[in-house]
PDB file of C-alpha atoms in Angstrom:
ATOM      1  CA  MET A  20      24.303 -56.400  13.471  1.00 87.00           C
ATOM      2  CA  GLU A  21      23.064 -55.236  16.863  1.00 94.00           C
ATOM      3  CA  LEU A  22      19.297 -54.725  16.657  1.00 97.00           C
ATOM      4  CA  THR A  23      17.579 -52.640  19.344  1.00 97.00           C
ATOM      5  CA  GLN A  24      14.104 -51.113  19.603  1.00 97.00           C
ATOM      6  CA  HIS A  25      12.893 -47.564  20.138  1.00 98.00           C
ATOM      7  CA  ILE A  26       9.336 -47.523  18.804  1.00 98.00           C
ATOM      8  CA  LEU A  27       8.168 -44.008  17.942  1.00 98.00           C
ATOM      9  CA  THR A  28       4.932 -44.216  19.909  1.00 97.00           C
ATOM     10  CA  GLN A  29       4.397 -40.441  20.000  1.00 97.00           C
ATOM     11  CA  SER A  30       4.499 -39.984  16.234  1.00 97.00           C
ATOM     12  CA  ASP A  31       1.307 -39.441  14.262  1.00 98.00           C
ATOM     13  CA  CYS A  32       2.420 -42.227  11.942  1.00 98.00           C
ATOM     14  CA  TYR A  33       2.500 -44.762  14.762  1.00 98.00           C
ATOM     15  CA  LYS A  34      -0.771 -43.477  16.234  1.00 97.00           C
ATOM     16  CA  ALA A  35      -2.494 -43.880  12.857  1.00 97.00           C
ATOM     17  CA  GLY A  36      -2.247 -47.614  13.516  1.00 97.00           C
ATOM     18  CA  LYS A  37      -2.336 -48.724   9.875  1.00 98.00           C
ATOM     19  CA  THR A  38      -0.627 -51.952   8.865  1.00 98.00           C
ATOM     20  CA  ILE A  39       0.765 -53.459   5.669  1.00 98.00           C
ATOM     21  CA  VAL A  40       1.613 -56.869   4.274  1.00 98.00           C
ATOM     22  CA  PRO A  41       5.298 -56.335   3.353  1.00 98.00           C
ATOM     23  CA  LYS A  42       5.931 -56.821  -0.359  1.00 98.00           C
ATOM     24  CA  GLY A  43       9.401 -55.336  -0.462  1.00 98.00           C
ATOM     25  CA  ILE A  44      12.074 -53.242   1.241  1.00 98.00           C
ATOM     26  CA  MET A  45      13.001 -49.653   0.405  1.00 98.00           C
ATOM     27  CA  VAL A  46      16.471 -48.374   1.288  1.00 98.00           C
ATOM     28  CA  HIS A  47      16.906 -44.685   2.150  1.00 98.00           C
ATOM     29  CA  SER A  48      19.621 -42.417   3.472  1.00 98.00           C
ATOM     30  CA  THR A  49      18.806 -39.331   5.485  1.00 97.00           C
ATOM     31  CA  GLY A  50      20.248 -36.659   3.180  1.00 96.00           C
ATOM     32  CA  VAL A  51      21.793 -34.792   6.102  1.00 97.00           C
ATOM     33  CA  ALA A  52      25.218 -35.037   7.739  1.00 98.00           C
ATOM     34  CA  GLN A  53      24.013 -36.413  11.080  1.00 98.00           C
ATOM     35  CA  PRO A  54      25.334 -39.774  12.312  1.00 98.00           C
ATOM     36  CA  ASP A  55      23.633 -39.645  15.730  1.00 98.00           C
ATOM     37  CA  PRO A  56      20.370 -41.654  15.758  1.00 98.00           C
ATOM     38  CA  ALA A  57      19.196 -39.801  18.862  1.00 97.00           C
ATOM     39  CA  ALA A  58      18.631 -36.704  16.728  1.00 97.00           C
ATOM     40  CA  PHE A  59      16.164 -38.551  14.491  1.00 98.00           C
ATOM     41  CA  LEU A  60      14.488 -40.364  17.355  1.00 98.00           C
ATOM     42  CA  LYS A  61      13.774 -37.006  18.965  1.00 97.00           C
ATOM     43  CA  LEU A  62      12.719 -35.370  15.696  1.00 97.00           C
ATOM     44  CA  TRP A  63      10.286 -38.076  14.618  1.00 97.00           C
ATOM     45  CA  ASN A  64       8.907 -39.204  17.980  1.00 97.00           C
ATOM     46  CA  GLN A  65       6.518 -36.297  18.401  1.00 97.00           C
ATOM     47  CA  PRO A  66       3.182 -35.133  17.036  1.00 97.00           C
ATOM     48  CA  GLY A  67       3.455 -33.215  13.771  1.00 96.00           C
ATOM     49  CA  ALA A  68       6.463 -35.090  12.406  1.00 96.00           C
ATOM     50  CA  ASN A  69       5.796 -35.779   8.737  1.00 94.00           C
ATOM     51  CA  ALA A  70       8.181 -38.705   8.253  1.00 95.00           C
ATOM     52  CA  CYS A  71       8.667 -42.061   9.942  1.00 97.00           C
ATOM     53  CA  VAL A  72      10.525 -45.198   8.907  1.00 98.00           C
ATOM     54  CA  HIS A  73      10.758 -48.703  10.321  1.00 98.00           C
ATOM     55  CA  ALA A  74      14.413 -48.509  11.320  1.00 98.00           C
ATOM     56  CA  LEU A  75      17.536 -46.379  11.543  1.00 98.00           C
ATOM     57  CA  VAL A  76      20.828 -47.894  10.440  1.00 98.00           C
ATOM     58  CA  HIS A  77      23.758 -46.307  12.248  1.00 98.00           C
ATOM     59  CA  GLN A  78      27.431 -47.106  12.699  1.00 97.00           C
ATOM     60  CA  GLY A  79      26.838 -49.232  15.792  1.00 97.00           C
ATOM     61  CA  GLY A  80      23.843 -51.224  14.576  1.00 97.00           C
ATOM     62  CA  VAL A  81      20.134 -50.869  13.841  1.00 98.00           C
ATOM     63  CA  ILE A  82      17.293 -49.283  15.808  1.00 98.00           C
ATOM     64  CA  GLN A  83      13.799 -50.506  14.973  1.00 98.00           C
ATOM     65  CA  THR A  84      11.416 -47.547  15.192  1.00 98.00           C
ATOM     66  CA  LEU A  85       8.113 -49.076  14.012  1.00 98.00           C
ATOM     67  CA  PRO A  86       6.695 -52.608  13.990  1.00 98.00           C
ATOM     68  CA  TRP A  87       7.753 -54.186  10.680  1.00 98.00           C
ATOM     69  CA  ASN A  88       4.148 -54.490   9.486  1.00 98.00           C
ATOM     70  CA  HIS A  89       3.226 -50.900  10.383  1.00 98.00           C
ATOM     71  CA  ARG A  90       2.488 -48.489   7.529  1.00 98.00           C
ATOM     72  CA  ALA A  91       5.369 -45.998   7.569  1.00 98.00           C
ATOM     73  CA  TRP A  92       5.731 -42.569   5.984  1.00 98.00           C
ATOM     74  CA  HIS A  93       8.881 -42.819   3.876  1.00 98.00           C
ATOM     75  CA  ALA A  94       8.161 -43.029   0.147  1.00 97.00           C
ATOM     76  CA  GLY A  95       6.109 -39.896  -0.436  1.00 96.00           C
ATOM     77  CA  SER A  96       3.725 -39.508  -3.373  1.00 95.00           C
ATOM     78  CA  PRO A  97       4.682 -41.008  -6.756  1.00 96.00           C
ATOM     79  CA  ARG A  98       4.827 -38.460  -9.579  1.00 91.00           C
ATOM     80  CA  ASN A  99       2.521 -40.347 -11.938  1.00 92.00           C
ATOM     81  CA  GLY A 100      -0.138 -41.467  -9.525  1.00 91.00           C
ATOM     82  CA  GLY A 101       1.212 -44.923  -8.675  1.00 95.00           C
ATOM     83  CA  LEU A 102       0.628 -46.744  -5.408  1.00 96.00           C
ATOM     84  CA  SER A 103       3.025 -45.404  -2.807  1.00 98.00           C
ATOM     85  CA  ALA A 104       5.510 -47.850  -1.305  1.00 98.00           C
ATOM     86  CA  ASN A 105       4.246 -46.654   2.066  1.00 98.00           C
ATOM     87  CA  ASN A 106       1.541 -49.264   1.517  1.00 98.00           C
ATOM     88  CA  THR A 107       3.832 -52.121   0.557  1.00 98.00           C
ATOM     89  CA  HIS A 108       7.440 -51.689   1.688  1.00 98.00           C
ATOM     90  CA  ILE A 109       9.417 -51.906   4.900  1.00 98.00           C
ATOM     91  CA  SER A 110      11.752 -48.912   5.053  1.00 98.00           C
ATOM     92  CA  PHE A 111      14.947 -47.883   6.766  1.00 98.00           C
ATOM     93  CA  GLU A 112      17.193 -44.832   6.763  1.00 98.00           C
ATOM     94  CA  ILE A 113      20.976 -45.159   6.675  1.00 98.00           C
ATOM     95  CA  LEU A 114      22.477 -42.325   8.707  1.00 98.00           C
ATOM     96  CA  GLU A 115      25.138 -40.295   6.929  1.00 98.00           C
ATOM     97  CA  PRO A 116      28.408 -39.169   8.566  1.00 98.00           C
ATOM     98  CA  LYS A 117      29.129 -35.604   9.581  1.00 97.00           C
ATOM     99  CA  GLY A 118      31.232 -33.118   7.633  1.00 97.00           C
ATOM    100  CA  HIS A 119      29.406 -32.478   4.353  1.00 98.00           C
ATOM    101  CA  THR A 120      26.580 -30.323   3.062  1.00 97.00           C
ATOM    102  CA  TYR A 121      24.122 -30.539   0.182  1.00 97.00           C
ATOM    103  CA  GLN A 122      23.639 -28.429  -2.894  1.00 95.00           C
ATOM    104  CA  GLY A 123      20.843 -29.385  -5.242  1.00 88.00           C
ATOM    105  CA  GLY A 124      20.772 -32.911  -3.877  1.00 88.00           C
ATOM    106  CA  THR A 125      24.537 -33.368  -4.323  1.00 95.00           C
ATOM    107  CA  MET A 126      26.959 -33.999  -1.480  1.00 97.00           C
ATOM    108  CA  VAL A 127      29.421 -31.126  -1.094  1.00 97.00           C
ATOM    109  CA  GLY A 128      32.678 -31.527   0.812  1.00 97.00           C
ATOM    110  CA  TYR A 129      32.266 -35.249   1.327  1.00 98.00           C
ATOM    111  CA  ASP A 130      35.611 -36.891   2.232  1.00 98.00           C
ATOM    112  CA  VAL A 131      35.556 -40.413   0.834  1.00 98.00           C
ATOM    113  CA  ALA A 132      38.770 -41.597   2.481  1.00 98.00           C
ATOM    114  CA  ALA A 133      37.915 -40.177   5.895  1.00 98.00           C
ATOM    115  CA  ASN A 134      34.447 -41.770   5.781  1.00 98.00           C
ATOM    116  CA  ALA A 135      35.504 -45.174   4.424  1.00 98.00           C
ATOM    117  CA  ALA A 136      35.280 -46.967   7.769  1.00 97.00           C
ATOM    118  CA  TYR A 137      31.972 -45.314   8.623  1.00 98.00           C
ATOM    119  CA  PHE A 138      30.453 -46.273   5.287  1.00 98.00           C
ATOM    120  CA  ALA A 139      31.703 -49.864   5.554  1.00 97.00           C
ATOM    121  CA  ALA A 140      30.024 -50.205   8.970  1.00 98.00           C
ATOM    122  CA  VAL A 141      26.620 -48.779   8.007  1.00 98.00           C
ATOM    123  CA  TYR A 142      26.627 -50.611   4.671  1.00 98.00           C
ATOM    124  CA  GLN A 143      27.241 -53.952   6.392  1.00 97.00           C
ATOM    125  CA  ASN A 144      24.553 -53.230   8.984  1.00 97.00           C
ATOM    126  CA  ALA A 145      22.121 -52.373   6.170  1.00 98.00           C
ATOM    127  CA  VAL A 146      22.974 -55.604   4.341  1.00 98.00           C
ATOM    128  CA  GLU A 147      22.421 -57.667   7.478  1.00 97.00           C
ATOM    129  CA  LEU A 148      19.143 -55.908   8.291  1.00 98.00           C
ATOM    130  CA  THR A 149      17.864 -56.460   4.757  1.00 98.00           C
ATOM    131  CA  ALA A 150      18.841 -60.130   4.853  1.00 97.00           C
ATOM    132  CA  TYR A 151      17.078 -60.476   8.216  1.00 97.00           C
ATOM    133  CA  LEU A 152      13.890 -58.909   6.824  1.00 98.00           C
ATOM    134  CA  CYS A 153      14.021 -60.906   3.591  1.00 98.00           C
ATOM    135  CA  ARG A 154      14.276 -64.090   5.626  1.00 97.00           C
ATOM    136  CA  GLN A 155      11.479 -63.090   7.985  1.00 97.00           C
ATOM    137  CA  PHE A 156       9.024 -62.059   5.259  1.00 98.00           C
ATOM    138  CA  SER A 157      10.122 -64.430   2.468  1.00 97.00           C
ATOM    139  CA  LEU A 158      11.287 -61.621   0.183  1.00 98.00           C
ATOM    140  CA  ASP A 159      13.635 -61.985  -2.780  1.00 98.00           C
ATOM    141  CA  PRO A 160      16.528 -59.529  -2.361  1.00 97.00           C
ATOM    142  CA  MET A 161      17.171 -59.431  -6.115  1.00 97.00           C
ATOM    143  CA  THR A 162      13.640 -58.362  -7.090  1.00 98.00           C
ATOM    144  CA  GLN A 163      11.982 -56.929  -3.978  1.00 98.00           C
ATOM    145  CA  VAL A 164      14.647 -54.571  -2.605  1.00 98.00           C
ATOM    146  CA  VAL A 165      14.945 -51.045  -4.031  1.00 98.00           C
ATOM    147  CA  ASP A 166      16.198 -47.647  -2.971  1.00 98.00           C
ATOM    148  CA  HIS A 167      14.215 -44.405  -3.078  1.00 98.00           C
ATOM    149  CA  GLU A 168      15.580 -43.451  -6.490  1.00 97.00           C
ATOM    150  CA  GLU A 169      14.521 -46.767  -7.999  1.00 97.00           C
ATOM    151  CA  GLY A 170      11.165 -46.400  -6.270  1.00 97.00           C
ATOM    152  CA  CYS A 171      10.635 -43.124  -8.097  1.00 97.00           C
ATOM    153  CA  LYS A 172      11.383 -44.798 -11.448  1.00 96.00           C
ATOM    154  CA  LEU A 173       8.932 -47.577 -10.552  1.00 97.00           C
ATOM    155  CA  ASP A 174       6.312 -44.927  -9.709  1.00 97.00           C
ATOM    156  CA  ILE A 175       6.000 -46.057  -6.102  1.00 98.00           C
ATOM    157  CA  ALA A 176       7.905 -43.143  -4.509  1.00 98.00           C
ATOM    158  CA  SER A 177       8.598 -39.440  -4.819  1.00 97.00           C
ATOM    159  CA  ASN A 178      11.577 -38.007  -6.715  1.00 95.00           C
ATOM    160  CA  HIS A 179      14.617 -38.598  -4.475  1.00 95.00           C
ATOM    161  CA  ALA A 180      18.175 -39.605  -5.347  1.00 94.00           C
ATOM    162  CA  ASP A 181      19.051 -41.706  -2.310  1.00 97.00           C
ATOM    163  CA  VAL A 182      21.016 -43.892  -1.998  1.00 98.00           C
ATOM    164  CA  MET A 183      22.765 -43.671  -5.326  1.00 97.00           C
ATOM    165  CA  HIS A 184      24.017 -40.147  -4.609  1.00 97.00           C
ATOM    166  CA  TRP A 185      26.222 -41.756  -1.926  1.00 98.00           C
ATOM    167  CA  PHE A 186      26.922 -45.465  -2.545  1.00 98.00           C
ATOM    168  CA  PRO A 187      29.018 -45.023  -5.737  1.00 97.00           C
ATOM    169  CA  LYS A 188      31.497 -42.828  -3.873  1.00 98.00           C
ATOM    170  CA  HIS A 189      32.521 -46.005  -2.056  1.00 98.00           C
ATOM    171  CA  GLY A 190      32.299 -48.336  -5.050  1.00 97.00           C
ATOM    172  CA  LYS A 191      28.848 -49.650  -4.183  1.00 98.00           C
ATOM    173  CA  SER A 192      25.477 -49.603  -5.920  1.00 98.00           C
ATOM    174  CA  MET A 193      22.048 -51.082  -5.324  1.00 98.00           C
ATOM    175  CA  ASP A 194      23.085 -53.984  -7.541  1.00 97.00           C
ATOM    176  CA  THR A 195      26.085 -54.755  -5.325  1.00 97.00           C
ATOM    177  CA  PHE A 196      23.895 -54.220  -2.270  1.00 98.00           C
ATOM    178  CA  ARG A 197      21.296 -56.721  -3.447  1.00 98.00           C
ATOM    179  CA  ALA A 198      24.034 -59.187  -4.370  1.00 97.00           C
ATOM    180  CA  ASP A 199      25.605 -58.853  -0.916  1.00 97.00           C
ATOM    181  CA  VAL A 200      22.225 -59.490   0.733  1.00 98.00           C
ATOM    182  CA  ALA A 201      21.653 -62.547  -1.461  1.00 97.00           C
ATOM    183  CA  ARG A 202      25.143 -63.810  -0.690  1.00 96.00           C
ATOM    184  CA  LEU A 203      24.504 -63.475   3.038  1.00 96.00           C
ATOM    185  CA  LEU A 204      21.176 -65.295   2.734  1.00 96.00           C
ATOM    186  CA  ASN A 205      22.721 -68.099   0.697  1.00 93.00           C
ATOM    187  CA  GLY A 206      25.546 -68.401   3.217  1.00 89.00           C
ATOM    188  CA  ALA A 207      23.018 -68.732   6.031  1.00 65.00           C
ATOM    189  CA  LYS A 208      21.206 -71.452   4.082  1.00 59.00           C
ATOM    190  CA  GLU A 209      24.460 -73.309   3.515  1.00 57.00           C
ATOM    191  CA  ASP A 210      25.316 -73.035   7.208  1.00 64.00           C
ATOM    192  CA  THR A 211      21.883 -74.416   8.080  1.00 59.00           C
ATOM    193  CA  MET A 212      22.321 -77.280   5.632  1.00 51.00           C
ATOM    194  CA  GLU A 213      25.771 -78.068   6.999  1.00 57.00           C
ATOM    195  CA  GLN A 214      24.417 -78.051  10.556  1.00 65.00           C
ATOM    196  CA  SER A 215      21.551 -80.311   9.483  1.00 61.00           C
ATOM    197  CA  VAL A 216      23.980 -82.782   7.901  1.00 58.00           C
ATOM    198  CA  PHE A 217      26.129 -82.734  11.046  1.00 59.00           C
ATOM    199  CA  ASP A 218      23.092 -83.281  13.278  1.00 67.00           C
ATOM    200  CA  THR A 219      21.990 -86.229  11.152  1.00 65.00           C
ATOM    201  CA  MET A 220      25.451 -87.788  11.214  1.00 61.00           C
ATOM    202  CA  LEU A 221      25.672 -87.328  14.978  1.00 64.00           C
ATOM    203  CA  ALA A 222      22.232 -88.843  15.532  1.00 68.00           C
ATOM    204  CA  ASP A 223      23.153 -91.839  13.350  1.00 66.00           C
ATOM    205  CA  ALA A 224      26.419 -92.348  15.238  1.00 62.00           C
ATOM    206  CA  LEU A 225      24.672 -92.191  18.605  1.00 66.00           C
ATOM    207  CA  ALA A 226      22.018 -94.638  17.411  1.00 72.00           C
ATOM    208  CA  ARG A 227      24.656 -97.076  16.196  1.00 70.00           C
ATOM    209  CA  ARG A 228      26.523 -96.809  19.509  1.00 65.00           C
ATOM    210  CA  ALA A 229      23.326 -97.373  21.502  1.00 71.00           C
ATOM    211  CA  ALA A 230      22.486-100.439  19.391  1.00 73.00           C
ATOM    212  CA  ALA A 231      25.993-101.834  19.906  1.00 71.00           C
ATOM    213  CA  LEU A 232      25.805-101.342  23.671  1.00 69.00           C
ATOM    214  CA  GLU A 233      22.499-103.213  23.848  1.00 75.00           C
ATOM    215  CA  THR A 234      24.224-106.391  22.602  1.00 78.00           C
ATOM    216  CA  GLN A 235      27.299-106.170  24.833  1.00 81.00           C
ATOM    217  CA  PRO A 236      27.523-108.713  27.688  1.00 87.00           C
ATOM    218  CA  VAL A 237      28.201-107.681  31.259  1.00 83.00           C
ATOM    219  CA  SER A 238      31.842-106.787  31.943  1.00 82.00           C
ATOM    220  CA  ASP A 239      33.917-109.223  33.975  1.00 80.00           C
ATOM    221  CA  TRP A 240      34.480-106.749  36.798  1.00 79.00           C
ATOM    222  CA  ALA A 241      30.708-106.233  37.249  1.00 76.00           C
ATOM    223  CA  LYS A 242      29.419-109.814  36.906  1.00 84.00           C
ATOM    224  CA  ASP A 243      28.864-110.452  40.613  1.00 86.00           C
ATOM    225  CA  ALA A 244      27.128-107.142  41.265  1.00 83.00           C
ATOM    226  CA  TRP A 245      25.040-107.541  38.119  1.00 76.00           C
ATOM    227  CA  ALA A 246      23.965-111.039  39.134  1.00 87.00           C
ATOM    228  CA  ALA A 247      22.995-109.797  42.589  1.00 88.00           C
ATOM    229  CA  ALA A 248      20.989-106.913  41.103  1.00 83.00           C
ATOM    230  CA  VAL A 249      19.152-109.262  38.753  1.00 86.00           C
ATOM    231  CA  ALA A 250      18.460-111.736  41.589  1.00 89.00           C
ATOM    232  CA  ALA A 251      17.047-108.924  43.713  1.00 87.00           C
ATOM    233  CA  GLY A 252      14.747-107.834  40.876  1.00 87.00           C
ATOM    234  CA  VAL A 253      16.445-104.469  40.395  1.00 84.00           C
ATOM    235  CA  PHE A 254      17.173-105.221  36.729  1.00 84.00           C
ATOM    236  CA  ASP A 255      15.706-107.774  34.337  1.00 86.00           C
ATOM    237  CA  GLY A 256      19.100-109.115  33.255  1.00 86.00           C
ATOM    238  CA  THR A 257      19.129-107.591  29.741  1.00 87.00           C
ATOM    239  CA  LYS A 258      21.257-104.817  28.201  1.00 85.00           C
ATOM    240  CA  PRO A 259      23.813-104.523  31.035  1.00 83.00           C
ATOM    241  CA  GLN A 260      25.888-101.850  29.226  1.00 82.00           C
ATOM    242  CA  SER A 261      23.029 -99.639  27.997  1.00 80.00           C
ATOM    243  CA  PRO A 262      22.808 -96.075  29.435  1.00 80.00           C
ATOM    244  CA  LEU A 263      20.405 -95.506  32.335  1.00 77.00           C
ATOM    245  CA  THR A 264      17.753 -92.808  31.817  1.00 80.00           C
ATOM    246  CA  ARG A 265      16.347 -90.723  34.639  1.00 78.00           C
ATOM    247  CA  GLU A 266      13.043 -92.584  34.553  1.00 78.00           C
ATOM    248  CA  GLN A 267      14.878 -95.895  34.666  1.00 77.00           C
ATOM    249  CA  ALA A 268      16.919 -94.626  37.613  1.00 73.00           C
ATOM    250  CA  ALA A 269      13.667 -93.675  39.357  1.00 79.00           C
ATOM    251  CA  ALA A 270      12.318 -97.198  38.792  1.00 76.00           C
ATOM    252  CA  VAL A 271      15.506 -98.718  40.242  1.00 73.00           C
ATOM    253  CA  LEU A 272      15.278 -96.512  43.337  1.00 77.00           C
ATOM    254  CA  ALA A 273      11.629 -97.497  43.782  1.00 80.00           C
ATOM    255  CA  ARG A 274      12.520-101.189  43.598  1.00 80.00           C
ATOM    256  CA  LEU A 275      15.152-100.618  46.262  1.00 80.00           C
ATOM    257  CA  GLY A 276      12.608 -98.923  48.492  1.00 83.00           C
ATOM    258  CA  LYS A 277      14.423 -95.618  48.384  1.00 79.00           C
ATOM    259  CA  LEU A 278      11.412 -93.584  47.273  1.00 80.00           C
TER     260      LEU A 278
END
C-alpha cells in the first residue's frame, strides 16, 4: 500500500479543528463511478463541502486527507438518535470504477469481470490501510471495524448501503474483509516474532564467538609482533584474537603517539 498525504486544509471540517479518540474504523465507498481521487480532493477541499473523510482508497494506493484523530464528517446522523460515528471512528472512502450508474442505491450496468482487477487492487489497499490503523490505534479488526450499512444498524450512522451493495459482486463481504485484516495483522506479528527469534539466535552466536576468541592464544605467525607490541605497552598481553573496537583503536594510536 502506497500511503501519501493531501490534507484538506480548506474544508470546513478541517477548519473546525475537532479531534476524536479513535474507537473504530468505518469503511465507505463513494457511491459514484469515479476512480480518480483528484475529483474528490477538489470537491471536498473547499469551504461549503458537507463531507470529509480521513482517507481515499484508490487503485494506486491511499491518500490521507485528514489527521487520523481529526473529527471527520462521514457517518451522518443516526436514525434513532445514537451517537454518530463521526465522534468515534476513523473513516475512508473506497473509490469505485467508472462505467456504472445508480438507481435507488443499486449499481446499474456494473461489469463484474471487467472490474475484477480494479476491485482486487482497491480491496487489498483497504485491507492494508485498515490493518495499519488497527495496529496504530490498538483496534480489534473483528469487533471495531464496520461499514456504513452496519453503522446504520448499530445506530451510529445514517441509512446507507455501502459497502455491501458492491463487495458481494466480487465474492467479498465485511466478514471476509475483517478476516483478511486480521490475517494480515497476525502475519505481521508472526514475522516480528520470527525476526525476534532470529535476532536472539544471532546475538547468542556472536556472544559465543566473542567468548571463544577471548581464550584463543596468539597465532604463530603473529607471535613476534605481538610480543613487541606488549613490550612497548601498546597492548596488555591479553585476548590477542579479540576484535578491536574504535575506542580501543584510538587508545592504541594514542599510545603510539599518533594522536
